[in-house]
Amino acid sequence: MKRRKELAAEAAKLKLEVENRIGTLVAEVEALEIKVKDAEKVVQDTEKSEKLKVIKGPGKAGRTGVLASLARARVEELRTNLVTVRSQRNAMLSRVVELEDILGKLKEEYNPNFNDEGVKTAVRAWEEYAARDTDDGWEEAHDRDLDEISKPDGEGDSGISWGEWETSDEAAESDVDVLYNFSAYLPPSLRLWLDEKISTVRQILVENGILAASSDSSTSGTTESAALKAARKTLSDTQSSLSNSQRELENHKSDLAKDYGPDSIFRALKSTCIQKDSGEYTYELCFLGSTKQKPKKGGADQNMGNFVSFGIETVDEEVGPDGKGLGKGERITMKYENGGHCWNGPARSTLVILACAEKDEIWKISESEKCVYRMEVGTAAVCRLQDGASAQPLKKEGKDEL
Ligand code: MAN
């Protein structure tokens, strides 16, 4: 009974520890929930104010700039080809002039009295050719235009200053930016005040759909500000602390709801394991854990079941002179199930029958059926003094006979 008292005190202490921890965790979870909400708000607010800022990505010139670069390349390609085609045309033109000159001379200088049919045909053909209207539409003015067009951009009067377009930043042209630039001329305190006002007004306009929010690229990826990153990190850290505490709280709550026997006395034996040699094996019982069969000659341990629940068993057995034995009456049992696989048999299981004893001890092991084991065990956890009588076995709480 002294030992039982000790176990009961130990169990009560352990239970109290769990209850206290639950109390602490409940408060912790509440505080963390508030922290998470706060951190969410900080992220939202930072996101909002980031969206209102015009963040210029490096080297970006907006859509107009991209279009300008493409157009510039295309124009340059067309211009180069125009120049090439024109020089080919000029080369051919000078050959035509040369040929016409040769044929003109032939016509002037040939001797019509000399009856050469080949020369006569050539002269006739030349005369027909020279009399024909040309349809090349060539004019000097047009050529001058082509000269102008062929000049690289920036040299002539009609070229485009691509540089201006390529580096133009639409964002820099927004009204808000003009205002920001303007505010740069003001004293710092006034500038801050003004920036804040502009930001608020812009936020209202964005929220009401009057003004488009800055594109998402300003709040994500590489352009995300350090402030926003820090806010997000705080949020995720707080969220994971919260879920850790919630998990721990749930574990403790379910532990508290678990059946640890009368007065939760088995809490005190939770991590206690006892062993006994029997035949070729050493058997092990861990209270509320598992039962094991360990071959003495080596080889793998066999799990004989994991603790499932307490129960009651009526027994009628001898008690030896050493006081070791189950005796007669109802005894508390511990059921261990779903142990290791048994060849041609059920999954191993153990019924542990407990009787009052000063020392935690396995008295006897038997295998009633293949892979169905029975352990007779003494422990003070089930002792109970009753009506001045000696130590009696104890029934589970809820049964009123004892
Ligand atoms: C081993 C032991 C025995 C069990 C047989 C079943 O030898 O676990 O207790 O009866 O396996 O094959």
PDB file of C-alpha atoms in Angstrom, residues 142-395:
ATOM      1  CA  HIS A 142      12.215  60.468-106.171  1.00  0.00           C
ATOM      2  CA  ASP A 143      15.858  59.597-106.014  1.00  0.00           C
ATOM      3  CA  ARG A 144      16.489  62.490-103.698  1.00  0.00           C
ATOM      4  CA  ASP A 145      13.739  61.164-101.426  1.00  0.00           C
ATOM      5  CA  LEU A 146      15.416  57.789-101.422  1.00  0.00           C
ATOM      6  CA  ASP A 147      18.701  59.441-100.504  1.00  0.00           C
ATOM      7  CA  GLU A 148      17.038  60.999 -97.512  1.00  0.00           C
ATOM      8  CA  ILE A 149      15.245  57.789 -96.476  1.00  0.00           C
ATOM      9  CA  SER A 150      18.466  55.805 -96.738  1.00  0.00           C
ATOM     10  CA  LYS A 151      20.212  57.939 -94.157  1.00  0.00           C
ATOM     11  CA  PRO A 152      20.580  56.279 -90.715  1.00  0.00           C
ATOM     12  CA  ASP A 153      18.126  57.578 -88.072  1.00  0.00           C
ATOM     13  CA  GLY A 154      19.419  60.573 -86.259  1.00  0.00           C
ATOM     14  CA  GLU A 155      21.361  61.939 -89.278  1.00  0.00           C
ATOM     15  CA  GLY A 156      18.552  63.187 -91.471  1.00  0.00           C
ATOM     16  CA  ASP A 157      15.601  65.431 -90.737  1.00  0.00           C
ATOM     17  CA  SER A 158      13.041  62.652 -91.071  1.00  0.00           C
ATOM     18  CA  GLY A 159      14.724  60.074 -88.781  1.00  0.00           C
ATOM     19  CA  ILE A 160      13.348  58.962 -85.458  1.00  0.00           C
ATOM     20  CA  SER A 161      15.207  59.524 -82.165  1.00  0.00           C
ATOM     21  CA  TRP A 162      14.788  55.957 -80.945  1.00  0.00           C
ATOM     22  CA  GLY A 163      16.839  56.515 -77.821  1.00  0.00           C
ATOM     23  CA  GLU A 164      14.175  58.765 -76.364  1.00  0.00           C
ATOM     24  CA  TRP A 165      11.502  56.082 -76.797  1.00  0.00           C
ATOM     25  CA  GLU A 166      13.586  53.153 -75.715  1.00  0.00           C
ATOM     26  CA  THR A 167      14.523  54.690 -72.390  1.00  0.00           C
ATOM     27  CA  SER A 168      11.156  56.290 -71.694  1.00  0.00           C
ATOM     28  CA  ASP A 169       9.552  54.968 -68.542  1.00  0.00           C
ATOM     29  CA  GLU A 170       5.794  55.079 -68.517  1.00  0.00           C
ATOM     30  CA  ALA A 171       5.796  54.985 -64.758  1.00  0.00           C
ATOM     31  CA  ALA A 172       7.962  58.062 -64.650  1.00  0.00           C
ATOM     32  CA  GLU A 173       5.351  59.834 -66.735  1.00  0.00           C
ATOM     33  CA  SER A 174       2.483  59.105 -64.370  1.00  0.00           C
ATOM     34  CA  ASP A 175       0.856  61.999 -62.643  1.00  0.00           C
ATOM     35  CA  VAL A 176       1.750  60.529 -59.303  1.00  0.00           C
ATOM     36  CA  ASP A 177       5.398  60.553 -60.189  1.00  0.00           C
ATOM     37  CA  VAL A 178       5.229  64.091 -61.369  1.00  0.00           C
ATOM     38  CA  LEU A 179       3.850  64.892 -57.952  1.00  0.00           C
ATOM     39  CA  TYR A 180       6.548  62.857 -56.251  1.00  0.00           C
ATOM     40  CA  ASN A 181       9.156  64.752 -58.196  1.00  0.00           C
ATOM     41  CA  PHE A 182       7.500  67.954 -57.246  1.00  0.00           C
ATOM     42  CA  SER A 183       7.503  66.940 -53.598  1.00  0.00           C
ATOM     43  CA  ALA A 184      11.249  66.459 -53.781  1.00  0.00           C
ATOM     44  CA  TYR A 185      11.571  70.241 -53.779  1.00  0.00           C
ATOM     45  CA  LEU A 186       9.833  70.530 -50.416  1.00  0.00           C
ATOM     46  CA  PRO A 187      11.353  70.365 -46.923  1.00  0.00           C
ATOM     47  CA  PRO A 188      11.485  66.759 -45.613  1.00  0.00           C
ATOM     48  CA  SER A 189       8.672  67.090 -43.064  1.00  0.00           C
ATOM     49  CA  LEU A 190       6.294  68.599 -45.600  1.00  0.00           C
ATOM     50  CA  ARG A 191       7.380  66.027 -48.189  1.00  0.00           C
ATOM     51  CA  LEU A 192       6.551  63.138 -45.859  1.00  0.00           C
ATOM     52  CA  TRP A 193       3.176  64.621 -45.082  1.00  0.00           C
ATOM     53  CA  LEU A 194       2.446  65.124 -48.763  1.00  0.00           C
ATOM     54  CA  ASP A 195       3.648  61.632 -49.714  1.00  0.00           C
ATOM     55  CA  GLU A 196       1.343  60.160 -47.135  1.00  0.00           C
ATOM     56  CA  LYS A 197      -1.625  62.149 -48.429  1.00  0.00           C
ATOM     57  CA  ILE A 198      -0.910  61.150 -52.022  1.00  0.00           C
ATOM     58  CA  SER A 199      -0.543  57.543 -50.953  1.00  0.00           C
ATOM     59  CA  THR A 200      -3.877  57.613 -49.136  1.00  0.00           C
ATOM     60  CA  VAL A 201      -5.706  59.241 -52.028  1.00  0.00           C
ATOM     61  CA  ARG A 202      -4.151  56.806 -54.475  1.00  0.00           C
ATOM     62  CA  GLN A 203      -5.118  53.890 -52.254  1.00  0.00           C
ATOM     63  CA  ILE A 204      -8.720  55.077 -52.188  1.00  0.00           C
ATOM     64  CA  LEU A 205      -8.708  55.439 -55.975  1.00  0.00           C
ATOM     65  CA  VAL A 206      -7.212  51.956 -56.406  1.00  0.00           C
ATOM     66  CA  GLU A 207      -9.690  50.419 -53.986  1.00  0.00           C
ATOM     67  CA  ASN A 208     -12.582  52.018 -55.790  1.00  0.00           C
ATOM     68  CA  GLY A 209     -11.411  50.846 -59.157  1.00  0.00           C
ATOM     69  CA  ILE A 210     -10.726  54.362 -60.434  1.00  0.00           C
ATOM     70  CA  LEU A 211      -6.993  53.901 -60.673  1.00  0.00           C
ATOM     71  CA  ALA A 212      -5.223  50.693 -61.636  1.00  0.00           C
ATOM     72  CA  ALA A 213      -2.938  49.260 -59.011  1.00  0.00           C
ATOM     73  CA  SER A 214       0.683  49.046 -60.031  1.00  0.00           C
ATOM     74  CA  SER A 215       1.406  45.802 -61.813  1.00  0.00           C
ATOM     75  CA  ASP A 216       2.106  42.776 -59.654  1.00  0.00           C
ATOM     76  CA  SER A 217       5.703  42.699 -60.783  1.00  0.00           C
ATOM     77  CA  SER A 218       6.322  45.511 -58.354  1.00  0.00           C
ATOM     78  CA  THR A 219       5.338  43.363 -55.386  1.00  0.00           C
ATOM     79  CA  SER A 220       6.678  39.989 -56.388  1.00  0.00           C
ATOM     80  CA  GLY A 221       9.856  38.324 -57.508  1.00  0.00           C
ATOM     81  CA  THR A 222      13.085  40.185 -57.450  1.00  0.00           C
ATOM     82  CA  THR A 223      11.530  43.582 -57.002  1.00  0.00           C
ATOM     83  CA  GLU A 224       9.790  42.605 -53.726  1.00  0.00           C
ATOM     84  CA  SER A 225      11.017  44.965 -51.076  1.00  0.00           C
ATOM     85  CA  ALA A 226      12.992  43.904 -48.006  1.00  0.00           C
ATOM     86  CA  ALA A 227      10.187  45.225 -45.798  1.00  0.00           C
ATOM     87  CA  LEU A 228       7.622  42.984 -47.480  1.00  0.00           C
ATOM     88  CA  LYS A 229       9.918  39.971 -47.341  1.00  0.00           C
ATOM     89  CA  ALA A 230      10.521  40.541 -43.635  1.00  0.00           C
ATOM     90  CA  ALA A 231       6.771  40.903 -43.015  1.00  0.00           C
ATOM     91  CA  ARG A 232       6.063  37.643 -44.838  1.00  0.00           C
ATOM     92  CA  LYS A 233       8.794  35.844 -42.898  1.00  0.00           C
ATOM     93  CA  THR A 234       7.427  37.058 -39.572  1.00  0.00           C
ATOM     94  CA  LEU A 235       4.002  35.807 -40.619  1.00  0.00           C
ATOM     95  CA  SER A 236       5.175  32.349 -41.648  1.00  0.00           C
ATOM     96  CA  ASP A 237       7.359  31.988 -38.527  1.00  0.00           C
ATOM     97  CA  THR A 238       4.440  32.944 -36.303  1.00  0.00           C
ATOM     98  CA  GLN A 239       2.126  30.593 -38.181  1.00  0.00           C
ATOM     99  CA  SER A 240       4.464  27.659 -37.712  1.00  0.00           C
ATOM    100  CA  SER A 241       4.912  28.445 -33.981  1.00  0.00           C
ATOM    101  CA  LEU A 242       1.141  28.519 -33.709  1.00  0.00           C
ATOM    102  CA  SER A 243       0.660  25.172 -35.428  1.00  0.00           C
ATOM    103  CA  ASN A 244       3.415  23.611 -33.274  1.00  0.00           C
ATOM    104  CA  SER A 245       1.729  24.803 -30.092  1.00  0.00           C
ATOM    105  CA  GLN A 246      -1.676  23.678 -31.368  1.00  0.00           C
ATOM    106  CA  ARG A 247      -0.295  20.227 -32.150  1.00  0.00           C
ATOM    107  CA  GLU A 248       1.324  19.940 -28.714  1.00  0.00           C
ATOM    108  CA  LEU A 249      -1.904  21.096 -27.073  1.00  0.00           C
ATOM    109  CA  GLU A 250      -3.937  18.476 -28.943  1.00  0.00           C
ATOM    110  CA  ASN A 251      -1.469  15.755 -27.959  1.00  0.00           C
ATOM    111  CA  HIS A 252      -1.652  16.694 -24.285  1.00  0.00           C
ATOM    112  CA  LYS A 253      -5.437  16.974 -24.385  1.00  0.00           C
ATOM    113  CA  SER A 254      -5.809  13.515 -25.885  1.00  0.00           C
ATOM    114  CA  ASP A 255      -3.268  12.199 -23.374  1.00  0.00           C
ATOM    115  CA  LEU A 256      -5.360  13.639 -20.549  1.00  0.00           C
ATOM    116  CA  ALA A 257      -8.481  12.018 -22.000  1.00  0.00           C
ATOM    117  CA  LYS A 258      -6.719   8.614 -22.159  1.00  0.00           C
ATOM    118  CA  ASP A 259      -7.557   5.873 -19.683  1.00  0.00           C
ATOM    119  CA  TYR A 260      -4.681   5.486 -17.230  1.00  0.00           C
ATOM    120  CA  GLY A 261      -6.675   3.330 -14.830  1.00  0.00           C
ATOM    121  CA  PRO A 262      -8.082   4.324 -11.436  1.00  0.00           C
ATOM    122  CA  ASP A 263      -6.507   7.520 -10.044  1.00  0.00           C
ATOM    123  CA  SER A 264      -4.630   7.600 -13.373  1.00  0.00           C
ATOM    124  CA  ILE A 265      -2.196   5.424 -11.456  1.00  0.00           C
ATOM    125  CA  PHE A 266      -0.693   3.819 -14.559  1.00  0.00           C
ATOM    126  CA  ARG A 267       0.630   7.212 -15.578  1.00  0.00           C
ATOM    127  CA  ALA A 268       3.378   6.509 -13.008  1.00  0.00           C
ATOM    128  CA  LEU A 269       4.288   3.269 -14.808  1.00  0.00           C
ATOM    129  CA  LYS A 270       4.068   4.669 -18.331  1.00  0.00           C
ATOM    130  CA  SER A 271       7.731   4.207 -19.106  1.00  0.00           C
ATOM    131  CA  THR A 272       8.372   1.186 -16.865  1.00  0.00           C
ATOM    132  CA  CYS A 273       9.399  -2.090 -18.517  1.00  0.00           C
ATOM    133  CA  ILE A 274       9.949  -5.420 -16.714  1.00  0.00           C
ATOM    134  CA  GLN A 275      11.380  -8.693 -18.021  1.00  0.00           C
ATOM    135  CA  LYS A 276      11.364 -12.431 -17.283  1.00  0.00           C
ATOM    136  CA  ASP A 277      13.223 -15.388 -18.712  1.00  0.00           C
ATOM    137  CA  SER A 278      11.105 -18.323 -19.767  1.00  0.00           C
ATOM    138  CA  GLY A 279      12.274 -21.206 -21.956  1.00  0.00           C
ATOM    139  CA  GLU A 280      14.163 -19.999 -25.028  1.00  0.00           C
ATOM    140  CA  TYR A 281      12.957 -16.429 -24.595  1.00  0.00           C
ATOM    141  CA  THR A 282      13.184 -13.376 -22.411  1.00  0.00           C
ATOM    142  CA  TYR A 283       9.759 -11.736 -22.238  1.00  0.00           C
ATOM    143  CA  GLU A 284       9.274  -8.020 -21.759  1.00  0.00           C
ATOM    144  CA  LEU A 285       6.297  -6.014 -20.625  1.00  0.00           C
ATOM    145  CA  CYS A 286       6.211  -2.251 -20.936  1.00  0.00           C
ATOM    146  CA  PHE A 287       3.196  -0.815 -19.122  1.00  0.00           C
ATOM    147  CA  LEU A 288       0.962   0.970 -21.667  1.00  0.00           C
ATOM    148  CA  GLY A 289       3.616   0.217 -24.305  1.00  0.00           C
ATOM    149  CA  SER A 290       4.168  -3.181 -25.884  1.00  0.00           C
ATOM    150  CA  THR A 291       4.998  -6.767 -24.949  1.00  0.00           C
ATOM    151  CA  LYS A 292       7.992  -8.537 -26.523  1.00  0.00           C
ATOM    152  CA  GLN A 293       9.495 -11.969 -26.938  1.00  0.00           C
ATOM    153  CA  LYS A 294      13.304 -11.830 -27.234  1.00  0.00           C
ATOM    154  CA  PRO A 295      15.079 -15.047 -28.325  1.00  0.00           C
ATOM    155  CA  LYS A 296      17.975 -15.780 -25.947  1.00  0.00           C
ATOM    156  CA  LYS A 297      20.036 -17.374 -28.715  1.00  0.00           C
ATOM    157  CA  GLY A 298      19.850 -14.340 -30.941  1.00  0.00           C
ATOM    158  CA  GLY A 299      17.464 -13.364 -33.678  1.00  0.00           C
ATOM    159  CA  ALA A 300      14.849 -10.698 -34.017  1.00  0.00           C
ATOM    160  CA  ASP A 301      12.531  -9.679 -31.191  1.00  0.00           C
ATOM    161  CA  GLN A 302       8.863 -10.512 -31.669  1.00  0.00           C
ATOM    162  CA  ASN A 303       6.317  -7.841 -30.853  1.00  0.00           C
ATOM    163  CA  MET A 304       3.567  -9.582 -28.883  1.00  0.00           C
ATOM    164  CA  GLY A 305       1.119  -6.699 -29.058  1.00  0.00           C
ATOM    165  CA  ASN A 306       0.678  -3.010 -28.280  1.00  0.00           C
ATOM    166  CA  PHE A 307      -1.384  -1.702 -25.385  1.00  0.00           C
ATOM    167  CA  VAL A 308      -5.008  -1.089 -26.335  1.00  0.00           C
ATOM    168  CA  SER A 309      -7.141  -0.960 -23.204  1.00  0.00           C
ATOM    169  CA  PHE A 310      -7.766  -2.059 -19.647  1.00  0.00           C
ATOM    170  CA  GLY A 311     -10.283  -4.767 -18.803  1.00  0.00           C
ATOM    171  CA  ILE A 312     -11.472  -7.098 -16.040  1.00  0.00           C
ATOM    172  CA  GLU A 313     -10.951 -10.845 -15.824  1.00  0.00           C
ATOM    173  CA  THR A 314     -12.302 -13.281 -13.244  1.00  0.00           C
ATOM    174  CA  VAL A 315      -9.571 -15.634 -12.036  1.00  0.00           C
ATOM    175  CA  ASP A 316      -9.278 -18.521  -9.661  1.00  0.00           C
ATOM    176  CA  GLU A 317      -5.653 -19.397  -9.110  1.00  0.00           C
ATOM    177  CA  GLU A 318      -3.318 -20.538  -6.387  1.00  0.00           C
ATOM    178  CA  VAL A 319      -1.174 -18.036  -4.546  1.00  0.00           C
ATOM    179  CA  GLY A 320       2.173 -19.514  -3.512  1.00  0.00           C
ATOM    180  CA  PRO A 321       3.758 -19.030  -0.099  1.00  0.00           C
ATOM    181  CA  ASP A 322       5.811 -16.189  -1.586  1.00  0.00           C
ATOM    182  CA  GLY A 323       2.531 -14.322  -2.264  1.00  0.00           C
ATOM    183  CA  LYS A 324       3.050 -14.426  -6.010  1.00  0.00           C
ATOM    184  CA  GLY A 325      -0.111 -15.392  -7.858  1.00  0.00           C
ATOM    185  CA  LEU A 326      -3.382 -14.030  -9.132  1.00  0.00           C
ATOM    186  CA  GLY A 327      -5.578 -15.504  -6.412  1.00  0.00           C
ATOM    187  CA  LYS A 328      -9.307 -15.608  -6.700  1.00  0.00           C
ATOM    188  CA  GLY A 329     -11.663 -12.889  -7.913  1.00  0.00           C
ATOM    189  CA  GLU A 330     -11.806 -10.104 -10.490  1.00  0.00           C
ATOM    190  CA  ARG A 331      -8.508  -8.689 -11.645  1.00  0.00           C
ATOM    191  CA  ILE A 332      -7.567  -5.720 -13.814  1.00  0.00           C
ATOM    192  CA  THR A 333      -6.145  -6.697 -17.180  1.00  0.00           C
ATOM    193  CA  MET A 334      -4.213  -4.895 -19.891  1.00  0.00           C
ATOM    194  CA  LYS A 335      -4.892  -5.942 -23.477  1.00  0.00           C
ATOM    195  CA  TYR A 336      -2.039  -5.806 -25.988  1.00  0.00           C
ATOM    196  CA  GLU A 337      -3.021  -6.375 -29.614  1.00  0.00           C
ATOM    197  CA  ASN A 338      -1.802  -6.173 -33.217  1.00  0.00           C
ATOM    198  CA  GLY A 339       1.673  -7.506 -32.542  1.00  0.00           C
ATOM    199  CA  GLY A 340       3.990  -9.133 -35.067  1.00  0.00           C
ATOM    200  CA  HIS A 341       2.737 -11.443 -37.785  1.00  0.00           C
ATOM    201  CA  CYS A 342       2.391 -15.083 -36.737  1.00  0.00           C
ATOM    202  CA  TRP A 343       2.976 -17.739 -39.351  1.00  0.00           C
ATOM    203  CA  ASN A 344      -0.335 -19.534 -39.960  1.00  0.00           C
ATOM    204  CA  GLY A 345      -1.856 -17.730 -37.000  1.00  0.00           C
ATOM    205  CA  PRO A 346      -3.329 -14.398 -35.791  1.00  0.00           C
ATOM    206  CA  ALA A 347      -1.306 -11.237 -35.217  1.00  0.00           C
ATOM    207  CA  ARG A 348       0.372 -11.727 -31.859  1.00  0.00           C
ATOM    208  CA  SER A 349      -1.536 -10.490 -28.797  1.00  0.00           C
ATOM    209  CA  THR A 350      -1.090 -10.591 -25.021  1.00  0.00           C
ATOM    210  CA  LEU A 351      -3.511 -10.473 -22.138  1.00  0.00           C
ATOM    211  CA  VAL A 352      -1.727  -9.154 -19.044  1.00  0.00           C
ATOM    212  CA  ILE A 353      -3.520 -10.007 -15.795  1.00  0.00           C
ATOM    213  CA  LEU A 354      -2.514  -7.885 -12.828  1.00  0.00           C
ATOM    214  CA  ALA A 355      -2.555  -8.708  -9.162  1.00  0.00           C
ATOM    215  CA  CYS A 356      -1.430  -6.762  -6.103  1.00  0.00           C
ATOM    216  CA  ALA A 357       2.260  -7.071  -5.226  1.00  0.00           C
ATOM    217  CA  GLU A 358       4.893  -4.776  -3.770  1.00  0.00           C
ATOM    218  CA  LYS A 359       7.227  -5.237  -6.702  1.00  0.00           C
ATOM    219  CA  ASP A 360       6.455  -4.851 -10.431  1.00  0.00           C
ATOM    220  CA  GLU A 361       7.181  -8.368 -11.654  1.00  0.00           C
ATOM    221  CA  ILE A 362       6.216 -10.843 -14.380  1.00  0.00           C
ATOM    222  CA  TRP A 363       5.327 -14.034 -12.597  1.00  0.00           C
ATOM    223  CA  LYS A 364       4.280 -16.340 -15.377  1.00  0.00           C
ATOM    224  CA  ILE A 365       4.003 -16.398 -19.166  1.00  0.00           C
ATOM    225  CA  SER A 366       1.987 -18.857 -21.182  1.00  0.00           C
ATOM    226  CA  GLU A 367       0.887 -19.215 -24.794  1.00  0.00           C
ATOM    227  CA  SER A 368      -2.708 -20.340 -24.481  1.00  0.00           C
ATOM    228  CA  GLU A 369      -3.121 -20.604 -28.233  1.00  0.00           C
ATOM    229  CA  LYS A 370      -0.600 -20.102 -30.987  1.00  0.00           C
ATOM    230  CA  CYS A 371       0.633 -16.508 -30.723  1.00  0.00           C
ATOM    231  CA  VAL A 372      -1.969 -15.631 -28.064  1.00  0.00           C
ATOM    232  CA  TYR A 373      -0.015 -14.952 -24.873  1.00  0.00           C
ATOM    233  CA  ARG A 374      -0.969 -14.502 -21.256  1.00  0.00           C
ATOM    234  CA  MET A 375       1.145 -12.828 -18.623  1.00  0.00           C
ATOM    235  CA  GLU A 376       0.494 -12.895 -14.914  1.00  0.00           C
ATOM    236  CA  VAL A 377       1.996  -9.792 -13.400  1.00  0.00           C
ATOM    237  CA  GLY A 378       2.294  -8.345  -9.932  1.00  0.00           C
ATOM    238  CA  THR A 379       2.208  -4.572  -9.338  1.00  0.00           C
ATOM    239  CA  ALA A 380       1.305  -2.274  -6.500  1.00  0.00           C
ATOM    240  CA  ALA A 381      -0.704  -0.190  -8.965  1.00  0.00           C
ATOM    241  CA  VAL A 382      -3.675  -2.508  -8.453  1.00  0.00           C
ATOM    242  CA  CYS A 383      -3.469  -2.799  -4.655  1.00  0.00           C
ATOM    243  CA  ARG A 384      -6.158  -1.234  -2.552  1.00  0.00           C
ATOM    244  CA  LEU A 385      -6.768  -1.313   1.202  1.00  0.00           C
ATOM    245  CA  GLN A 386     -10.362  -2.094   1.952  1.00  0.00           C
ATOM    246  CA  ASP A 387     -12.252  -2.057   5.203  1.00  0.00           C
ATOM    247  CA  GLY A 388      -9.151  -2.784   7.222  1.00  0.00           C
ATOM    248  CA  ALA A 389      -8.528  -5.935   5.205  1.00  0.00           C
ATOM    249  CA  SER A 390      -5.196  -6.660   3.586  1.00  0.00           C
ATOM    250  CA  ALA A 391      -4.261  -5.475   0.129  1.00  0.00           C
ATOM    251  CA  GLN A 392      -6.986  -6.378  -2.325  1.00  0.00           C
ATOM    252  CA  PRO A 393      -7.088  -6.350  -6.069  1.00  0.00           C
ATOM    253  CA  LEU A 394      -8.568  -3.222  -7.504  1.00  0.00           C
ATOM    254  CA  LYS A 395     -11.274  -2.875 -10.076  1.00  0.00           C
TER     255      LYS A 395
END
